[in-house]
Amino acid sequence: MAVVAVAIVGLSLLPDGETPTTQASARVGVIAPVTPPQGQPQNVSEPPGVVATPEFARQVRANEAGLVPIIMYHRILRKRVASIDRTPGQLRQELEKLAKQGYVPITAREFATGDIRVPAGRFPVVLTFDDGHPSHFALDASGNPEPDTAVGVILDVAARYPSFRPTATFWITREPFGLRDQEQQAAAVRWLVEHGFEVANHTWSHPDLRRLSKKKVREQIVRVERLLKKLGAPPDRTLALPYGSMPRPKKLARTGSWDGTRYDFAGVFLAGAQPSLSPYANNFDRGAIQRIQSNGKRGECRKWCSQYWLEWLNKHPGERYVSDGDPERISIPRKQRGNINPKRESQIIAY
């Protein structure tokens, strides 16, 4: 068993760009790739599945009760205007750092539903972009993403670091990516979905939901739900709150209806200031999921933004979510067992 475990670990830690042969995979017991849930795109970089065991979980130091960084971006501009803006160079630098450190992107939907498919020994990260700004996605005359857009940078980094899955979540309002023509909007959404990205709800006009009536809150959410459906996006499962502002009552953000249309989100995301608990944790609140603003360590970001938290997680590796490579099981150090939701008991592997 020890030989098998060590062999699997060796495969999981191969440098980017190295692929074991089919025969080698068969010898160490790697099974067929796990098929994503119906309606979600197959990503070509999805890792082959493994069946985790306590011995294997110990070898890769799996901790699926750990913290996950969910990074929040806004505009990607060559010259920053606001403190929350990032340049293409800053975005590229941060993504390259994540790739080198062993992080693998997943979507907000995958995180909120607990569908985390990351190779053993690596760490999930969620890249999120608010507002559907033109700097997030645009196609050039050849039909390829503009290189300095968010999508262009993500694809460039993924091409140079093959283990860095090219995916992210884009939360849109009424004019996704600055497009007013519905055919162009549909083409943009279709391109993103077909290439493994998530497009989801950020309300119709980006209001402070706390200041609205219950009816207006529901209308703001439903109008984007209808737009997403019209544009051909898969059924929506996540919402990002404008300004991170929660409506009253809080439950309105997760479920409700307006004018005959219902919504029911698996995850509602804040503008947050710290990494999120694991979606398997007892105290995980899917109605108020924390995020981290992408930024350096100046001013209020000295202890609340991405540079600080990524450095903190590197210094405290025992607090970070580490995948066991098996999406059907939840591997944790034995001392963490009490922190996992009892409904997940049958999935737990403790070592």
XYZ file of C-alpha atoms in Angstrom:
351
model
C 0.000 0.000 0.000
C 2.878 2.341 0.860
C 4.418 1.768 -2.578
C 1.114 2.547 -4.286
C 0.628 5.702 -2.237
C 4.114 6.967 -2.965
C 3.674 6.260 -6.679
C 0.443 8.243 -6.802
C 2.031 11.143 -4.954
C 4.851 11.105 -7.467
C 2.359 11.430 -10.312
C 0.474 14.243 -8.628
C 3.655 16.230 -8.129
C 4.980 15.975 -11.676
C 6.184 19.346 -13.002
C 3.833 21.296 -15.261
C 3.746 19.882 -18.759
C 4.742 16.308 -17.778
C 2.142 13.636 -18.417
C 2.504 10.017 -17.248
C 1.772 7.280 -19.760
C -1.469 5.380 -19.681
C 0.360 2.236 -18.621
C 2.025 4.010 -15.725
C -1.322 5.414 -14.633
C -2.872 1.959 -14.685
C -0.092 0.526 -12.517
C -0.761 2.970 -9.676
C -4.528 2.569 -9.718
C -5.603 5.859 -11.276
C -9.206 5.541 -12.457
C -11.032 7.178 -15.350
C -11.543 10.948 -15.189
C -14.529 12.021 -13.112
C -17.384 13.247 -15.320
C -18.631 16.717 -14.386
C -22.316 17.163 -13.422
C -24.697 17.363 -16.368
C -24.895 20.836 -17.863
C -21.367 21.844 -16.838
C -18.581 22.003 -19.440
C -15.819 19.395 -19.504
C -12.482 21.113 -18.928
C -9.568 19.573 -20.791
C -7.247 20.235 -17.854
C -9.428 18.357 -15.366
C -7.228 15.876 -13.488
C -7.688 12.124 -13.696
C -9.646 10.802 -10.726
C -8.122 8.953 -7.791
C -9.686 7.002 -4.933
C -8.351 8.508 -1.722
C -7.351 6.362 1.261
C -6.132 7.418 4.733
C -2.584 6.497 3.728
C -2.771 8.521 0.517
C -4.399 11.502 2.296
C -1.544 11.505 4.805
C 1.061 11.372 2.026
C -0.315 14.473 0.279
C -1.180 16.181 3.612
C -4.780 16.605 2.526
C -6.887 19.022 4.545
C -10.276 19.627 2.958
C -11.460 21.455 6.063
C -8.961 24.244 5.330
C -9.354 27.822 4.094
C -9.857 28.712 0.419
C -8.898 32.104 -1.072
C -11.699 33.566 -3.181
C -10.145 36.565 -4.889
C -12.257 39.539 -5.967
C -11.277 41.650 -8.980
C -12.960 44.661 -10.555
C -11.606 46.621 -13.528
C -8.412 45.520 -15.271
C -6.960 48.785 -16.612
C -3.592 49.747 -18.077
C -3.693 52.785 -15.814
C -5.479 52.360 -12.501
C -8.101 54.946 -11.575
C -9.473 53.541 -8.306
C -7.632 51.643 -5.586
C -9.513 48.426 -6.429
C -8.448 48.520 -10.097
C -5.638 46.192 -11.213
C -3.437 46.470 -14.278
C -3.028 43.538 -16.688
C 0.536 43.242 -15.410
C -0.580 43.073 -11.781
C -3.204 40.473 -12.619
C -0.671 38.391 -14.562
C 1.863 38.609 -11.726
C -0.680 37.451 -9.141
C -1.919 34.562 -11.292
C 1.627 33.428 -12.024
C 2.382 33.445 -8.312
C -0.716 31.332 -7.655
C 0.280 28.884 -10.392
C 3.836 28.510 -9.066
C 2.578 27.941 -5.526
C 0.266 25.088 -6.548
C -3.139 26.752 -6.702
C -5.738 25.499 -9.217
C -8.732 27.713 -10.128
C -12.308 26.509 -9.755
C -15.540 28.462 -10.285
C -17.683 30.052 -7.582
C -20.416 27.578 -8.477
C -18.100 24.605 -8.035
C -16.925 25.962 -4.696
C -20.401 26.722 -3.332
C -21.762 23.304 -4.314
C -18.702 21.464 -2.969
C -17.758 20.146 -6.406
C -14.010 20.677 -5.946
C -11.950 18.794 -8.541
C -8.331 19.686 -7.883
C -5.307 17.360 -8.170
C -4.031 15.769 -4.986
C -1.704 17.953 -2.948
C -2.804 21.178 -4.641
C -4.994 24.041 -3.447
C -8.250 25.444 -4.895
C -8.564 29.157 -5.586
C -11.623 30.997 -6.922
C -11.026 33.927 -9.297
C -14.038 36.264 -9.387
C -14.647 39.390 -11.468
C -17.448 41.796 -10.540
C -19.613 44.021 -12.736
C -19.073 42.431 -16.185
C -16.711 45.244 -17.190
C -15.401 45.501 -20.789
C -11.894 44.930 -19.424
C -12.900 41.425 -18.366
C -13.721 40.029 -21.788
C -13.625 41.166 -25.413
C -12.826 39.394 -28.679
C -10.443 40.755 -31.292
C -11.044 40.737 -35.053
C -9.868 37.124 -35.244
C -12.345 35.978 -32.600
C -9.728 35.557 -29.859
C -9.829 37.208 -26.404
C -8.035 40.542 -26.284
C -4.682 39.871 -24.580
C -4.970 42.498 -21.821
C -8.482 41.517 -20.740
C -8.981 39.310 -17.693
C -9.750 36.307 -19.898
C -6.750 37.003 -22.114
C -4.415 37.104 -19.117
C -5.900 33.951 -17.577
C -5.476 32.014 -20.823
C -1.910 33.268 -21.243
C -0.920 32.169 -17.729
C -2.634 28.793 -18.162
C -0.771 28.206 -21.432
C 2.542 28.612 -19.623
C 1.477 26.703 -16.490
C -0.585 23.699 -17.682
C -1.731 22.760 -14.153
C -3.358 26.201 -13.789
C -6.896 25.564 -14.990
C -8.170 28.487 -17.125
C -11.441 29.322 -15.415
C -13.052 32.132 -13.417
C -16.460 33.507 -12.462
C -17.822 36.691 -14.053
C -20.730 38.319 -12.213
C -22.664 40.543 -14.608
C -25.256 43.305 -14.529
C -27.671 44.453 -17.247
C -24.968 45.264 -19.845
C -22.495 42.378 -19.644
C -18.972 43.397 -20.697
C -20.257 46.797 -21.791
C -22.294 45.263 -24.632
C -25.749 46.639 -25.418
C -26.610 44.503 -28.441
C -28.262 41.274 -27.285
C -26.696 39.184 -30.031
C -23.250 40.362 -28.970
C -24.102 39.693 -25.333
C -25.221 36.166 -26.192
C -22.078 35.542 -28.230
C -19.896 36.663 -25.315
C -21.717 34.506 -22.783
C -21.683 31.541 -25.145
C -17.923 31.862 -25.717
C -17.207 32.018 -21.987
C -19.453 29.094 -21.068
C -18.105 26.925 -23.875
C -14.560 27.612 -22.659
C -15.279 26.608 -19.064
C -15.988 29.979 -17.419
C -18.960 30.807 -15.200
C -21.234 33.781 -15.924
C -23.586 34.632 -13.057
C -25.712 37.225 -11.237
C -24.576 40.592 -9.843
C -28.048 42.242 -9.896
C -29.590 44.364 -12.649
C -28.332 47.875 -11.778
C -25.815 47.248 -8.983
C -27.757 48.909 -6.130
C -27.143 48.720 -2.393
C -29.629 45.931 -1.639
C -29.811 46.880 2.039
C -31.546 50.117 1.046
C -34.197 48.476 -1.154
C -37.623 47.065 -0.352
C -38.046 43.290 -0.428
C -39.863 43.516 -3.750
C -37.120 45.622 -5.338
C -34.419 43.224 -4.104
C -36.199 40.303 -5.730
C -36.731 42.273 -8.943
C -33.028 43.208 -9.159
C -32.031 39.553 -8.906
C -34.710 38.062 -11.137
C -34.125 40.465 -14.016
C -30.542 39.211 -14.337
C -31.708 35.612 -13.964
C -33.975 36.146 -16.962
C -31.198 37.876 -18.899
C -28.782 34.994 -18.280
C -31.370 32.493 -19.480
C -32.081 34.581 -22.591
C -28.353 34.749 -23.344
C -27.969 30.983 -23.107
C -26.107 30.659 -19.793
C -26.619 27.463 -17.740
C -29.006 27.716 -14.742
C -27.470 30.205 -12.325
C -26.300 29.069 -8.855
C -24.338 32.035 -7.469
C -24.876 35.710 -6.663
C -22.319 38.386 -5.757
C -23.768 41.157 -3.607
C -23.057 44.693 -4.911
C -20.769 46.405 -2.369
C -21.080 43.224 -0.302
C -24.276 44.725 1.108
C -26.780 42.178 2.445
C -30.537 42.780 1.974
C -32.984 42.571 4.862
C -33.936 39.924 5.641
C -30.729 38.091 4.701
C -32.589 35.112 3.200
C -33.799 37.308 0.300
C -30.331 37.061 -1.234
C -30.484 33.267 -1.453
C -34.067 32.449 -2.372
C -37.116 34.292 -3.586
C -39.327 35.120 -6.564
C -40.588 38.064 -8.572
C -43.165 38.234 -11.335
C -43.456 34.450 -11.523
C -39.718 33.694 -11.690
C -37.908 32.008 -8.779
C -34.231 31.999 -7.819
C -32.394 29.694 -5.441
C -28.626 30.161 -5.087
C -26.118 27.638 -3.789
C -23.843 30.503 -2.777
C -24.088 34.247 -2.070
C -20.726 36.053 -2.031
C -19.693 39.089 -0.003
C -17.095 41.722 -0.837
C -15.296 40.166 2.167
C -11.880 40.478 3.698
C -10.585 37.000 4.427
C -10.365 33.480 2.956
C -13.503 31.374 3.042
C -14.138 28.360 5.204
C -14.316 25.065 3.357
C -17.796 24.412 1.910
C -17.744 21.187 3.952
C -17.200 22.972 7.275
C -19.769 23.106 10.061
C -19.713 26.890 10.198
C -19.703 27.499 6.439
C -22.448 30.013 5.607
C -23.361 29.681 1.933
C -25.505 32.799 2.293
C -22.492 34.991 3.159
C -19.282 33.645 1.590
C -16.118 35.651 2.265
C -13.826 36.958 -0.485
C -10.488 38.773 -0.615
C -9.891 41.948 -2.638
C -6.938 41.635 -5.015
C -4.393 44.207 -3.890
C -1.035 44.846 -2.258
C -0.311 45.582 1.409
C -0.843 49.326 1.653
C -3.366 51.258 3.725
C -6.383 49.218 4.725
C -4.973 46.341 2.652
C -2.116 45.808 5.076
C -4.054 42.891 6.575
C -7.136 42.402 4.406
C -6.208 41.955 0.739
C -4.756 39.239 -1.465
C -1.024 39.800 -0.996
C -1.355 39.655 2.795
C -3.578 36.580 2.827
C -1.635 34.571 0.262
C 1.536 35.199 2.250
C -0.304 34.247 5.453
C -1.529 30.961 3.976
C 2.018 30.140 2.859
C 3.231 30.742 6.413
C 0.373 28.679 7.884
C 0.065 25.690 5.510
C -1.898 23.710 8.085
C -4.755 26.224 7.766
C -5.034 25.943 3.974
C -7.347 23.653 1.996
C -5.268 20.860 0.442
C -7.011 18.522 -1.994
C -6.923 14.717 -1.815
C -7.685 14.514 -5.560
C -10.925 12.626 -4.933
C -14.101 14.771 -5.289
C -16.239 12.050 -3.728
C -14.348 12.035 -0.422
C -13.348 14.610 2.195
C -9.881 13.932 3.577
C -8.830 15.677 6.794
C -6.402 15.335 9.687
C -8.156 13.419 12.479
C -8.213 16.493 14.744
C -10.395 18.296 12.150
C -13.164 15.696 12.146
C -15.441 17.699 14.415
C -15.262 20.673 12.048
C -16.977 18.889 9.140
C -20.734 19.109 8.586
C -22.322 15.912 9.974
C -24.274 15.512 6.718
C -20.917 14.758 5.074
C -20.011 12.014 7.555
C -20.136 9.191 5.007
C -17.566 10.997 2.821
C -14.960 11.645 5.485
C -11.504 10.104 5.472
C -9.649 11.024 8.687
C -5.986 10.198 9.222
